[in-house]
């Protein structure tokens, strides 16, 4: 009996070693010196500091060895989203490499949702969506709108860089929040070198910059690892944006034009319930170019299906659940920065102060209304730990980098 047990154990061990050996054999080995050389070449092409070390290599292994199928899917989605990202990054004079942040945030899935409630390509929380004028109601969530969410992300990244004048710190702050990074700087006596600052950052934030560098590398050198890009269903150039008045379902559009509902969902993730609500102004819809003529020919025959929309966004200037305060404008301060501080929109500030333009002067006194931290507040307020800057509202509840690594395939 003992001999049989030992024999079976030996067979199992041999099989395990054989399988592991086959797995290691299938792994394409790229020596560290070559990876480092490649990262150095990428670093020369961007103002964002890209360095190679063991932390970066660990995340390169995640994308190229542990999850190559995941990377293959991301590469396909990049055909649809990267040209749009680059257009807006260029508009705001930001490094084009920042497009890779969305890979870490959402794996380029516009409907990705974290356990903390962050949503969309750029993973905005509900509270922060209002700061960037992203509309959310029963039928629409503009955090999932590739155009509007990308514009908001660019504005936020520009704001972060203005605070740190260093892209590594700004990228870390996108994940952990401004207050977290500033606190680490204070703890280290003013240290602003990210890699020296890194041990003093929370664990979930430490992996973010290495992951960003790894994605830059993996998206460029994936062929070296024999990873195939999955064929993209659509590229950016395959699409056309047009408008309609709303009050129509995806089913109606599909029946009239032959465009599959799955395609409409893929290209229009902003609409939550396969329904485009009726609006006073025309709303955008993204379609395959090949279906555009058919859509335009049938557009006038769509029957409006008006349904009540439960609006979650208060009207501009609404002061319900807020306390009145004064704010003195600091030199170089701008509207979006003030709006983020007081968890309001630029439109709120304009209404509260009877402004007709967005010109601010240093020393100017503004009327602001700050949210009251109570259960009856009009929006959910994060529990802010002592010592954490209120600017953290956008990212303090973000998922850890380990959760990010397991984002949708």
mmCIF file of C-alpha atoms in Angstrom:
data_model
loop_
_atom_site.group_PDB
_atom_site.id
_atom_site.type_symbol
_atom_site.label_atom_id
_atom_site.label_comp_id
_atom_site.label_asym_id
_atom_site.label_seq_id
_atom_site.Cartn_x
_atom_site.Cartn_y
_atom_site.Cartn_z
ATOM 1 C CA UNK A 1 0.000 0.000 0.000
ATOM 2 C CA UNK A 2 2.826 2.358 0.958
ATOM 3 C CA UNK A 3 4.612 1.597 -2.309
ATOM 4 C CA UNK A 4 1.461 2.448 -4.263
ATOM 5 C CA UNK A 5 1.139 5.780 -2.442
ATOM 6 C CA UNK A 6 4.790 6.624 -3.073
ATOM 7 C CA UNK A 7 4.448 5.611 -6.720
ATOM 8 C CA UNK A 8 1.383 7.850 -7.202
ATOM 9 C CA UNK A 9 3.129 10.728 -5.459
ATOM 10 C CA UNK A 10 6.134 10.288 -7.714
ATOM 11 C CA UNK A 11 3.983 10.289 -10.846
ATOM 12 C CA UNK A 12 2.198 13.442 -9.666
ATOM 13 C CA UNK A 13 5.535 15.159 -8.986
ATOM 14 C CA UNK A 14 6.869 14.251 -12.427
ATOM 15 C CA UNK A 15 3.701 15.565 -14.088
ATOM 16 C CA UNK A 16 3.890 18.796 -12.097
ATOM 17 C CA UNK A 17 7.534 19.344 -13.039
ATOM 18 C CA UNK A 18 6.755 18.576 -16.684
ATOM 19 C CA UNK A 19 3.843 21.037 -16.792
ATOM 20 C CA UNK A 20 5.856 23.721 -15.021
ATOM 21 C CA UNK A 21 8.762 23.140 -17.359
ATOM 22 C CA UNK A 22 6.474 23.458 -20.362
ATOM 23 C CA UNK A 23 5.007 26.678 -18.912
ATOM 24 C CA UNK A 24 8.471 28.153 -18.364
ATOM 25 C CA UNK A 25 9.470 27.032 -21.862
ATOM 26 C CA UNK A 26 6.515 28.924 -23.337
ATOM 27 C CA UNK A 27 7.522 32.067 -21.508
ATOM 28 C CA UNK A 28 9.554 34.405 -23.701
ATOM 29 C CA UNK A 29 12.525 35.560 -21.671
ATOM 30 C CA UNK A 30 13.733 39.099 -22.304
ATOM 31 C CA UNK A 31 16.901 39.912 -20.330
ATOM 32 C CA UNK A 32 16.736 42.754 -17.853
ATOM 33 C CA UNK A 33 19.447 44.779 -19.565
ATOM 34 C CA UNK A 34 17.390 44.815 -22.777
ATOM 35 C CA UNK A 35 14.210 45.836 -20.934
ATOM 36 C CA UNK A 36 16.155 48.615 -19.215
ATOM 37 C CA UNK A 37 17.553 49.804 -22.555
ATOM 38 C CA UNK A 38 14.069 49.905 -24.039
ATOM 39 C CA UNK A 39 12.667 51.861 -21.091
ATOM 40 C CA UNK A 40 15.522 54.351 -21.460
ATOM 41 C CA UNK A 41 14.571 54.857 -25.117
ATOM 42 C CA UNK A 42 10.943 55.459 -24.141
ATOM 43 C CA UNK A 43 12.090 57.914 -21.476
ATOM 44 C CA UNK A 44 13.826 60.060 -24.098
ATOM 45 C CA UNK A 45 10.505 60.603 -25.885
ATOM 46 C CA UNK A 46 8.448 61.976 -22.997
ATOM 47 C CA UNK A 47 8.630 64.576 -20.202
ATOM 48 C CA UNK A 48 7.302 61.888 -17.847
ATOM 49 C CA UNK A 49 10.205 60.197 -16.068
ATOM 50 C CA UNK A 50 10.358 56.505 -17.035
ATOM 51 C CA UNK A 51 12.890 54.415 -15.125
ATOM 52 C CA UNK A 52 13.572 50.704 -14.860
ATOM 53 C CA UNK A 53 13.844 48.807 -11.577
ATOM 54 C CA UNK A 54 12.526 45.652 -9.905
ATOM 55 C CA UNK A 55 9.168 47.259 -9.150
ATOM 56 C CA UNK A 56 8.629 48.121 -12.800
ATOM 57 C CA UNK A 57 9.769 44.653 -13.885
ATOM 58 C CA UNK A 58 7.213 43.059 -11.556
ATOM 59 C CA UNK A 59 4.391 44.843 -13.384
ATOM 60 C CA UNK A 60 5.894 44.130 -16.792
ATOM 61 C CA UNK A 61 5.668 40.453 -15.800
ATOM 62 C CA UNK A 62 1.996 40.905 -14.886
ATOM 63 C CA UNK A 63 1.102 42.200 -18.348
ATOM 64 C CA UNK A 64 3.446 40.126 -20.506
ATOM 65 C CA UNK A 65 3.612 36.797 -18.670
ATOM 66 C CA UNK A 66 0.850 36.406 -16.105
ATOM 67 C CA UNK A 67 -1.942 38.064 -18.105
ATOM 68 C CA UNK A 68 -1.034 38.190 -21.812
ATOM 69 C CA UNK A 69 -4.680 37.656 -22.852
ATOM 70 C CA UNK A 70 -5.624 40.685 -20.776
ATOM 71 C CA UNK A 71 -3.008 42.757 -22.601
ATOM 72 C CA UNK A 72 -4.217 41.422 -25.957
ATOM 73 C CA UNK A 73 -7.732 42.699 -25.204
ATOM 74 C CA UNK A 74 -6.405 46.083 -24.077
ATOM 75 C CA UNK A 75 -4.393 46.431 -27.279
ATOM 76 C CA UNK A 76 -7.570 45.887 -29.301
ATOM 77 C CA UNK A 77 -9.512 48.464 -27.281
ATOM 78 C CA UNK A 78 -6.700 50.966 -27.725
ATOM 79 C CA UNK A 79 -7.616 51.189 -31.428
ATOM 80 C CA UNK A 80 -10.930 52.691 -30.349
ATOM 81 C CA UNK A 81 -9.826 55.002 -27.528
ATOM 82 C CA UNK A 82 -6.179 56.062 -27.869
ATOM 83 C CA UNK A 83 -6.694 58.459 -30.811
ATOM 84 C CA UNK A 84 -9.388 60.224 -28.768
ATOM 85 C CA UNK A 85 -7.150 60.388 -25.677
ATOM 86 C CA UNK A 86 -4.265 61.789 -27.702
ATOM 87 C CA UNK A 87 -6.516 64.447 -29.230
ATOM 88 C CA UNK A 88 -7.539 65.746 -25.798
ATOM 89 C CA UNK A 89 -4.109 65.402 -24.202
ATOM 90 C CA UNK A 90 -2.728 67.495 -27.054
ATOM 91 C CA UNK A 91 -5.543 70.025 -26.582
ATOM 92 C CA UNK A 92 -4.462 70.542 -22.957
ATOM 93 C CA UNK A 93 -0.704 70.429 -23.733
ATOM 94 C CA UNK A 94 -0.230 67.253 -21.715
ATOM 95 C CA UNK A 95 2.180 64.372 -22.425
ATOM 96 C CA UNK A 96 0.542 61.866 -24.759
ATOM 97 C CA UNK A 97 1.871 59.002 -22.633
ATOM 98 C CA UNK A 98 -0.730 59.855 -19.986
ATOM 99 C CA UNK A 99 -3.180 57.877 -22.113
ATOM 100 C CA UNK A 100 -1.742 54.775 -20.442
ATOM 101 C CA UNK A 101 -3.274 55.817 -17.115
ATOM 102 C CA UNK A 102 -6.648 54.697 -18.445
ATOM 103 C CA UNK A 103 -5.184 51.227 -19.022
ATOM 104 C CA UNK A 104 -4.371 50.961 -15.322
ATOM 105 C CA UNK A 105 -7.627 52.576 -14.253
ATOM 106 C CA UNK A 106 -10.125 50.616 -16.331
ATOM 107 C CA UNK A 107 -8.337 48.345 -18.829
ATOM 108 C CA UNK A 108 -9.990 50.660 -21.395
ATOM 109 C CA UNK A 109 -13.460 49.459 -20.421
ATOM 110 C CA UNK A 110 -15.824 52.478 -20.268
ATOM 111 C CA UNK A 111 -18.214 50.529 -18.024
ATOM 112 C CA UNK A 112 -15.544 49.409 -15.543
ATOM 113 C CA UNK A 113 -16.605 49.940 -11.931
ATOM 114 C CA UNK A 114 -14.382 49.518 -8.885
ATOM 115 C CA UNK A 115 -15.478 48.237 -5.483
ATOM 116 C CA UNK A 116 -15.360 51.845 -4.253
ATOM 117 C CA UNK A 117 -17.795 53.015 -6.937
ATOM 118 C CA UNK A 118 -15.280 54.665 -9.278
ATOM 119 C CA UNK A 119 -16.623 54.305 -12.810
ATOM 120 C CA UNK A 120 -15.679 54.725 -16.438
ATOM 121 C CA UNK A 121 -12.481 54.822 -18.467
ATOM 122 C CA UNK A 122 -10.872 57.255 -16.032
ATOM 123 C CA UNK A 123 -12.561 55.942 -12.860
ATOM 124 C CA UNK A 124 -14.255 59.020 -11.440
ATOM 125 C CA UNK A 125 -16.204 58.750 -8.195
ATOM 126 C CA UNK A 126 -19.734 60.141 -8.103
ATOM 127 C CA UNK A 127 -18.704 63.141 -5.974
ATOM 128 C CA UNK A 128 -15.883 64.155 -8.273
ATOM 129 C CA UNK A 129 -18.076 63.868 -11.356
ATOM 130 C CA UNK A 130 -19.915 67.024 -10.307
ATOM 131 C CA UNK A 131 -16.668 68.925 -9.933
ATOM 132 C CA UNK A 132 -15.973 68.287 -13.599
ATOM 133 C CA UNK A 133 -19.527 68.860 -14.821
ATOM 134 C CA UNK A 134 -20.132 65.193 -15.618
ATOM 135 C CA UNK A 135 -23.870 64.561 -15.603
ATOM 136 C CA UNK A 136 -25.356 61.543 -13.830
ATOM 137 C CA UNK A 137 -29.030 60.608 -13.759
ATOM 138 C CA UNK A 138 -31.185 57.511 -14.122
ATOM 139 C CA UNK A 139 -30.393 57.106 -17.820
ATOM 140 C CA UNK A 140 -27.076 58.878 -18.362
ATOM 141 C CA UNK A 141 -23.679 58.570 -16.685
ATOM 142 C CA UNK A 142 -21.137 60.838 -18.357
ATOM 143 C CA UNK A 143 -18.294 59.186 -16.460
ATOM 144 C CA UNK A 144 -18.747 56.500 -19.134
ATOM 145 C CA UNK A 145 -18.757 59.046 -21.960
ATOM 146 C CA UNK A 146 -15.306 58.653 -23.566
ATOM 147 C CA UNK A 147 -15.254 62.278 -24.766
ATOM 148 C CA UNK A 148 -16.488 64.064 -21.644
ATOM 149 C CA UNK A 149 -14.663 61.823 -19.179
ATOM 150 C CA UNK A 150 -11.395 62.216 -21.093
ATOM 151 C CA UNK A 151 -11.795 65.981 -21.098
ATOM 152 C CA UNK A 152 -12.395 65.891 -17.326
ATOM 153 C CA UNK A 153 -9.369 63.638 -16.751
ATOM 154 C CA UNK A 154 -7.154 66.014 -18.731
ATOM 155 C CA UNK A 155 -8.313 68.983 -16.665
ATOM 156 C CA UNK A 156 -7.651 67.082 -13.459
ATOM 157 C CA UNK A 157 -4.190 65.942 -14.571
ATOM 158 C CA UNK A 158 -3.304 69.501 -15.535
ATOM 159 C CA UNK A 159 -4.416 70.630 -12.075
ATOM 160 C CA UNK A 160 -2.310 67.932 -10.378
ATOM 161 C CA UNK A 161 0.797 68.860 -12.345
ATOM 162 C CA UNK A 162 0.299 72.521 -11.434
ATOM 163 C CA UNK A 163 0.465 71.451 -7.775
ATOM 164 C CA UNK A 164 3.647 69.349 -7.994
ATOM 165 C CA UNK A 165 5.489 70.369 -11.186
ATOM 166 C CA UNK A 166 6.504 66.707 -11.443
ATOM 167 C CA UNK A 167 4.683 64.094 -13.483
ATOM 168 C CA UNK A 168 5.551 61.125 -11.272
ATOM 169 C CA UNK A 169 4.054 62.893 -8.255
ATOM 170 C CA UNK A 170 1.038 64.024 -10.279
ATOM 171 C CA UNK A 171 0.434 60.449 -11.456
ATOM 172 C CA UNK A 172 0.703 59.147 -7.883
ATOM 173 C CA UNK A 173 -1.763 61.839 -6.799
ATOM 174 C CA UNK A 174 -4.226 60.772 -9.494
ATOM 175 C CA UNK A 175 -4.414 57.443 -7.703
ATOM 176 C CA UNK A 176 -3.948 58.424 -4.068
ATOM 177 C CA UNK A 177 -5.008 62.053 -3.931
ATOM 178 C CA UNK A 178 -3.156 65.331 -3.523
ATOM 179 C CA UNK A 179 -3.249 65.198 0.269
ATOM 180 C CA UNK A 180 -1.609 61.772 0.415
ATOM 181 C CA UNK A 181 1.339 62.888 -1.713
ATOM 182 C CA UNK A 182 1.728 66.214 0.095
ATOM 183 C CA UNK A 183 1.689 64.430 3.448
ATOM 184 C CA UNK A 184 4.510 62.145 2.293
ATOM 185 C CA UNK A 185 6.501 65.193 1.156
ATOM 186 C CA UNK A 186 6.064 66.787 4.590
ATOM 187 C CA UNK A 187 7.095 63.568 6.366
ATOM 188 C CA UNK A 188 10.335 63.459 4.385
ATOM 189 C CA UNK A 189 11.251 67.081 4.984
ATOM 190 C CA UNK A 190 10.306 68.300 1.531
ATOM 191 C CA UNK A 191 11.540 65.382 -0.583
ATOM 192 C CA UNK A 192 10.099 65.563 -4.105
ATOM 193 C CA UNK A 193 11.946 62.689 -5.786
ATOM 194 C CA UNK A 194 9.204 60.114 -6.323
ATOM 195 C CA UNK A 195 11.401 57.056 -5.767
ATOM 196 C CA UNK A 196 12.733 58.431 -2.475
ATOM 197 C CA UNK A 197 9.212 59.415 -1.506
ATOM 198 C CA UNK A 198 7.701 56.073 -2.502
ATOM 199 C CA UNK A 199 8.324 54.173 0.794
ATOM 200 C CA UNK A 200 6.361 56.876 2.620
ATOM 201 C CA UNK A 201 3.272 56.533 0.417
ATOM 202 C CA UNK A 202 0.361 54.212 1.270
ATOM 203 C CA UNK A 203 0.796 50.678 -0.031
ATOM 204 C CA UNK A 204 -1.988 50.997 -2.609
ATOM 205 C CA UNK A 205 -0.299 54.061 -4.143
ATOM 206 C CA UNK A 206 3.247 52.677 -4.283
ATOM 207 C CA UNK A 207 2.566 50.413 -7.214
ATOM 208 C CA UNK A 208 0.845 53.002 -9.378
ATOM 209 C CA UNK A 209 3.842 54.723 -10.993
ATOM 210 C CA UNK A 210 5.706 51.416 -11.575
ATOM 211 C CA UNK A 211 2.532 50.051 -13.195
ATOM 212 C CA UNK A 212 2.294 53.160 -15.381
ATOM 213 C CA UNK A 213 5.865 52.673 -16.606
ATOM 214 C CA UNK A 214 5.222 48.964 -17.170
ATOM 215 C CA UNK A 215 2.146 49.695 -19.299
ATOM 216 C CA UNK A 216 4.151 52.189 -21.386
ATOM 217 C CA UNK A 217 6.653 49.406 -22.023
ATOM 218 C CA UNK A 218 4.215 46.534 -22.564
ATOM 219 C CA UNK A 219 2.030 48.453 -25.017
ATOM 220 C CA UNK A 220 5.107 49.181 -27.134
ATOM 221 C CA UNK A 221 7.105 45.947 -26.931
ATOM 222 C CA UNK A 222 4.383 43.281 -26.665
ATOM 223 C CA UNK A 223 5.491 41.621 -29.967
ATOM 224 C CA UNK A 224 8.772 40.670 -28.264
ATOM 225 C CA UNK A 225 6.747 38.467 -25.916
ATOM 226 C CA UNK A 226 4.840 36.824 -28.788
ATOM 227 C CA UNK A 227 1.614 38.477 -27.661
ATOM 228 C CA UNK A 228 -0.910 38.966 -30.432
ATOM 229 C CA UNK A 229 -3.189 41.999 -30.568
ATOM 230 C CA UNK A 230 -6.792 40.805 -30.697
ATOM 231 C CA UNK A 231 -8.605 42.091 -33.761
ATOM 232 C CA UNK A 232 -10.486 45.263 -32.878
ATOM 233 C CA UNK A 233 -14.202 45.302 -33.598
ATOM 234 C CA UNK A 234 -13.955 49.027 -34.345
ATOM 235 C CA UNK A 235 -11.195 51.575 -34.653
ATOM 236 C CA UNK A 236 -11.581 55.285 -34.000
ATOM 237 C CA UNK A 237 -11.641 56.018 -37.733
ATOM 238 C CA UNK A 238 -14.534 53.595 -38.262
ATOM 239 C CA UNK A 239 -16.915 55.820 -36.315
ATOM 240 C CA UNK A 240 -18.983 58.928 -36.871
ATOM 241 C CA UNK A 241 -20.728 61.095 -34.291
ATOM 242 C CA UNK A 242 -24.101 62.603 -35.093
ATOM 243 C CA UNK A 243 -26.966 64.034 -33.042
ATOM 244 C CA UNK A 244 -30.619 63.383 -32.365
ATOM 245 C CA UNK A 245 -33.238 64.828 -30.036
ATOM 246 C CA UNK A 246 -33.538 61.751 -27.828
ATOM 247 C CA UNK A 247 -36.572 59.995 -26.463
ATOM 248 C CA UNK A 248 -35.640 56.801 -28.289
ATOM 249 C CA UNK A 249 -34.497 53.296 -27.389
ATOM 250 C CA UNK A 250 -31.609 51.300 -28.796
ATOM 251 C CA UNK A 251 -34.171 48.716 -29.865
ATOM 252 C CA UNK A 252 -35.941 51.307 -32.038
ATOM 253 C CA UNK A 253 -32.706 52.403 -33.648
ATOM 254 C CA UNK A 254 -31.712 48.793 -34.254
ATOM 255 C CA UNK A 255 -35.042 47.872 -35.875
ATOM 256 C CA UNK A 256 -35.001 50.911 -38.156
ATOM 257 C CA UNK A 257 -31.335 50.839 -39.172
ATOM 258 C CA UNK A 258 -30.127 47.277 -38.711
ATOM 259 C CA UNK A 259 -27.386 48.360 -36.282
ATOM 260 C CA UNK A 260 -27.099 45.677 -33.612
ATOM 261 C CA UNK A 261 -27.990 46.737 -30.078
ATOM 262 C CA UNK A 262 -24.667 45.325 -28.835
ATOM 263 C CA UNK A 263 -22.869 47.708 -31.194
ATOM 264 C CA UNK A 264 -24.920 50.667 -29.957
ATOM 265 C CA UNK A 265 -24.071 49.728 -26.357
ATOM 266 C CA UNK A 266 -20.377 49.392 -27.159
ATOM 267 C CA UNK A 267 -20.150 52.750 -28.900
ATOM 268 C CA UNK A 268 -22.489 54.648 -26.552
ATOM 269 C CA UNK A 269 -21.697 53.503 -22.990
ATOM 270 C CA UNK A 270 -22.931 56.841 -21.601
ATOM 271 C CA UNK A 271 -26.540 55.607 -21.894
ATOM 272 C CA UNK A 272 -27.187 53.284 -18.969
ATOM 273 C CA UNK A 273 -30.496 51.623 -19.873
ATOM 274 C CA UNK A 274 -30.412 51.357 -23.686
ATOM 275 C CA UNK A 275 -32.492 54.523 -23.788
ATOM 276 C CA UNK A 276 -31.518 57.985 -25.007
ATOM 277 C CA UNK A 277 -33.616 60.426 -22.966
ATOM 278 C CA UNK A 278 -35.398 63.340 -24.597
ATOM 279 C CA UNK A 279 -33.493 66.598 -24.128
ATOM 280 C CA UNK A 280 -34.010 70.230 -25.077
ATOM 281 C CA UNK A 281 -30.693 70.200 -26.922
ATOM 282 C CA UNK A 282 -29.617 67.515 -29.412
ATOM 283 C CA UNK A 283 -27.576 64.714 -27.863
ATOM 284 C CA UNK A 284 -24.670 62.806 -29.372
ATOM 285 C CA UNK A 285 -24.781 59.268 -30.650
ATOM 286 C CA UNK A 286 -21.787 57.384 -32.045
ATOM 287 C CA UNK A 287 -22.373 55.078 -35.002
ATOM 288 C CA UNK A 288 -20.323 52.976 -37.409
ATOM 289 C CA UNK A 289 -19.658 55.030 -40.546
ATOM 290 C CA UNK A 290 -21.002 52.221 -42.687
ATOM 291 C CA UNK A 291 -24.432 52.636 -41.051
ATOM 292 C CA UNK A 292 -24.570 56.429 -41.081
ATOM 293 C CA UNK A 293 -26.504 56.884 -44.339
ATOM 294 C CA UNK A 294 -29.135 54.359 -43.288
ATOM 295 C CA UNK A 295 -29.457 56.054 -39.897
ATOM 296 C CA UNK A 296 -29.931 59.513 -41.411
ATOM 297 C CA UNK A 297 -32.541 58.205 -43.853
ATOM 298 C CA UNK A 298 -34.585 56.713 -40.996
ATOM 299 C CA UNK A 299 -33.944 59.403 -38.386
ATOM 300 C CA UNK A 300 -37.207 61.261 -39.026
ATOM 301 C CA UNK A 301 -39.261 58.087 -38.565
ATOM 302 C CA UNK A 302 -38.147 57.424 -34.988
ATOM 303 C CA UNK A 303 -41.071 57.523 -32.548
ATOM 304 C CA UNK A 304 -40.290 59.439 -29.377
ATOM 305 C CA UNK A 305 -40.617 57.379 -26.215
ATOM 306 C CA UNK A 306 -40.484 60.031 -23.540
ATOM 307 C CA UNK A 307 -39.892 58.700 -20.073
ATOM 308 C CA UNK A 308 -39.335 60.607 -16.837
ATOM 309 C CA UNK A 309 -35.697 61.015 -15.943
ATOM 310 C CA UNK A 310 -34.854 61.218 -12.264
ATOM 311 C CA UNK A 311 -32.233 63.940 -12.231
ATOM 312 C CA UNK A 312 -29.550 63.433 -9.570
ATOM 313 C CA UNK A 313 -27.694 66.653 -10.313
ATOM 314 C CA UNK A 314 -28.964 69.740 -8.463
ATOM 315 C CA UNK A 315 -29.533 72.874 -10.529
ATOM 316 C CA UNK A 316 -26.556 75.273 -10.760
ATOM 317 C CA UNK A 317 -26.427 77.473 -7.684
ATOM 318 C CA UNK A 318 -28.499 75.142 -5.496
ATOM 319 C CA UNK A 319 -27.495 75.619 -1.839
ATOM 320 C CA UNK A 320 -29.496 72.788 -0.252
ATOM 321 C CA UNK A 321 -27.412 70.958 2.340
ATOM 322 C CA UNK A 322 -24.645 73.574 2.228
ATOM 323 C CA UNK A 323 -23.194 76.216 4.550
ATOM 324 C CA UNK A 324 -22.311 79.708 3.312
ATOM 325 C CA UNK A 325 -18.636 80.706 3.464
ATOM 326 C CA UNK A 326 -16.254 83.247 1.958
ATOM 327 C CA UNK A 327 -13.194 82.384 -0.078
ATOM 328 C CA UNK A 328 -10.297 84.736 -0.869
ATOM 329 C CA UNK A 329 -8.814 84.036 -4.297
ATOM 330 C CA UNK A 330 -5.101 83.218 -4.107
ATOM 331 C CA UNK A 331 -2.626 84.237 -6.790
ATOM 332 C CA UNK A 332 -2.801 81.815 -9.713
ATOM 333 C CA UNK A 333 -5.966 80.136 -8.438
ATOM 334 C CA UNK A 334 -8.568 79.186 -11.029
ATOM 335 C CA UNK A 335 -12.251 78.255 -11.022
ATOM 336 C CA UNK A 336 -11.922 74.473 -11.255
ATOM 337 C CA UNK A 337 -9.461 74.430 -8.356
ATOM 338 C CA UNK A 338 -11.907 76.352 -6.151
ATOM 339 C CA UNK A 339 -14.794 74.168 -7.304
ATOM 340 C CA UNK A 340 -12.877 71.020 -6.366
ATOM 341 C CA UNK A 341 -12.092 72.427 -2.927
ATOM 342 C CA UNK A 342 -15.723 73.181 -2.096
ATOM 343 C CA UNK A 343 -17.239 70.218 -3.956
ATOM 344 C CA UNK A 344 -19.294 72.331 -6.307
ATOM 345 C CA UNK A 345 -19.302 73.060 -10.021
ATOM 346 C CA UNK A 346 -17.950 76.071 -11.874
ATOM 347 C CA UNK A 347 -21.564 76.893 -12.737
ATOM 348 C CA UNK A 348 -22.382 76.986 -8.998
ATOM 349 C CA UNK A 349 -19.614 79.540 -8.419
ATOM 350 C CA UNK A 350 -20.800 81.644 -11.343
ATOM 351 C CA UNK A 351 -24.379 81.733 -10.004
ATOM 352 C CA UNK A 352 -23.429 82.362 -6.367
ATOM 353 C CA UNK A 353 -21.289 85.350 -7.355
ATOM 354 C CA UNK A 354 -23.340 86.721 -10.279
ATOM 355 C CA UNK A 355 -20.365 86.310 -12.616
ATOM 356 C CA UNK A 356 -20.734 86.664 -16.368
ATOM 357 C CA UNK A 357 -17.146 85.682 -17.178
ATOM 358 C CA UNK A 358 -14.458 83.518 -15.602
ATOM 359 C CA UNK A 359 -11.877 86.194 -14.802
ATOM 360 C CA UNK A 360 -10.523 85.959 -11.257
ATOM 361 C CA UNK A 361 -8.306 88.435 -9.411
ATOM 362 C CA UNK A 362 -5.968 87.657 -6.522
ATOM 363 C CA UNK A 363 -7.537 88.884 -3.284
ATOM 364 C CA UNK A 364 -11.065 88.757 -4.670
ATOM 365 C CA UNK A 365 -13.694 87.576 -2.162
ATOM 366 C CA UNK A 366 -16.054 84.858 -3.391
ATOM 367 C CA UNK A 367 -19.258 83.537 -1.890
ATOM 368 C CA UNK A 368 -19.122 79.756 -1.659
ATOM 369 C CA UNK A 369 -21.416 77.157 -0.161
ATOM 370 C CA UNK A 370 -19.673 74.166 1.414
ATOM 371 C CA UNK A 371 -21.471 70.800 1.830
ATOM 372 C CA UNK A 372 -22.683 69.973 5.330
ATOM 373 C CA UNK A 373 -21.303 66.614 6.454
ATOM 374 C CA UNK A 374 -24.553 64.902 7.371
ATOM 375 C CA UNK A 375 -26.761 62.054 6.226
ATOM 376 C CA UNK A 376 -29.116 64.509 4.546
ATOM 377 C CA UNK A 377 -26.389 66.044 2.384
ATOM 378 C CA UNK A 378 -27.358 66.153 -1.287
ATOM 379 C CA UNK A 379 -24.334 64.057 -2.269
ATOM 380 C CA UNK A 380 -22.517 61.333 -0.407
ATOM 381 C CA UNK A 381 -19.388 62.673 1.266
ATOM 382 C CA UNK A 382 -16.436 60.396 1.844
ATOM 383 C CA UNK A 383 -15.283 59.911 5.407
ATOM 384 C CA UNK A 384 -12.171 62.071 5.482
ATOM 385 C CA UNK A 385 -9.505 60.841 7.850
ATOM 386 C CA UNK A 386 -7.700 63.344 10.007
ATOM 387 C CA UNK A 387 -4.736 64.824 8.182
ATOM 388 C CA UNK A 388 -6.047 64.039 4.700
ATOM 389 C CA UNK A 389 -6.510 67.034 2.419
ATOM 390 C CA UNK A 390 -10.048 67.597 1.152
ATOM 391 C CA UNK A 391 -8.623 67.569 -2.378
ATOM 392 C CA UNK A 392 -8.477 63.785 -1.969
ATOM 393 C CA UNK A 393 -12.177 63.389 -2.716
ATOM 394 C CA UNK A 394 -11.508 62.185 -6.255
ATOM 395 C CA UNK A 395 -9.136 59.394 -5.428
ATOM 396 C CA UNK A 396 -9.094 58.524 -1.725
ATOM 397 C CA UNK A 397 -11.456 55.608 -2.305
ATOM 398 C CA UNK A 398 -9.689 54.320 -5.401
ATOM 399 C CA UNK A 399 -8.916 50.604 -5.670
ATOM 400 C CA UNK A 400 -5.488 49.306 -4.753
ATOM 401 C CA UNK A 401 -3.068 48.540 -7.545
ATOM 402 C CA UNK A 402 -3.686 44.837 -6.877
ATOM 403 C CA UNK A 403 -7.390 45.377 -7.547
ATOM 404 C CA UNK A 404 -6.496 47.329 -10.672
ATOM 405 C CA UNK A 405 -4.430 44.382 -11.913
ATOM 406 C CA UNK A 406 -7.567 42.242 -11.766
ATOM 407 C CA UNK A 407 -9.818 44.689 -13.593
ATOM 408 C CA UNK A 408 -12.157 43.385 -16.298
ATOM 409 C CA UNK A 409 -10.563 41.304 -19.071
#
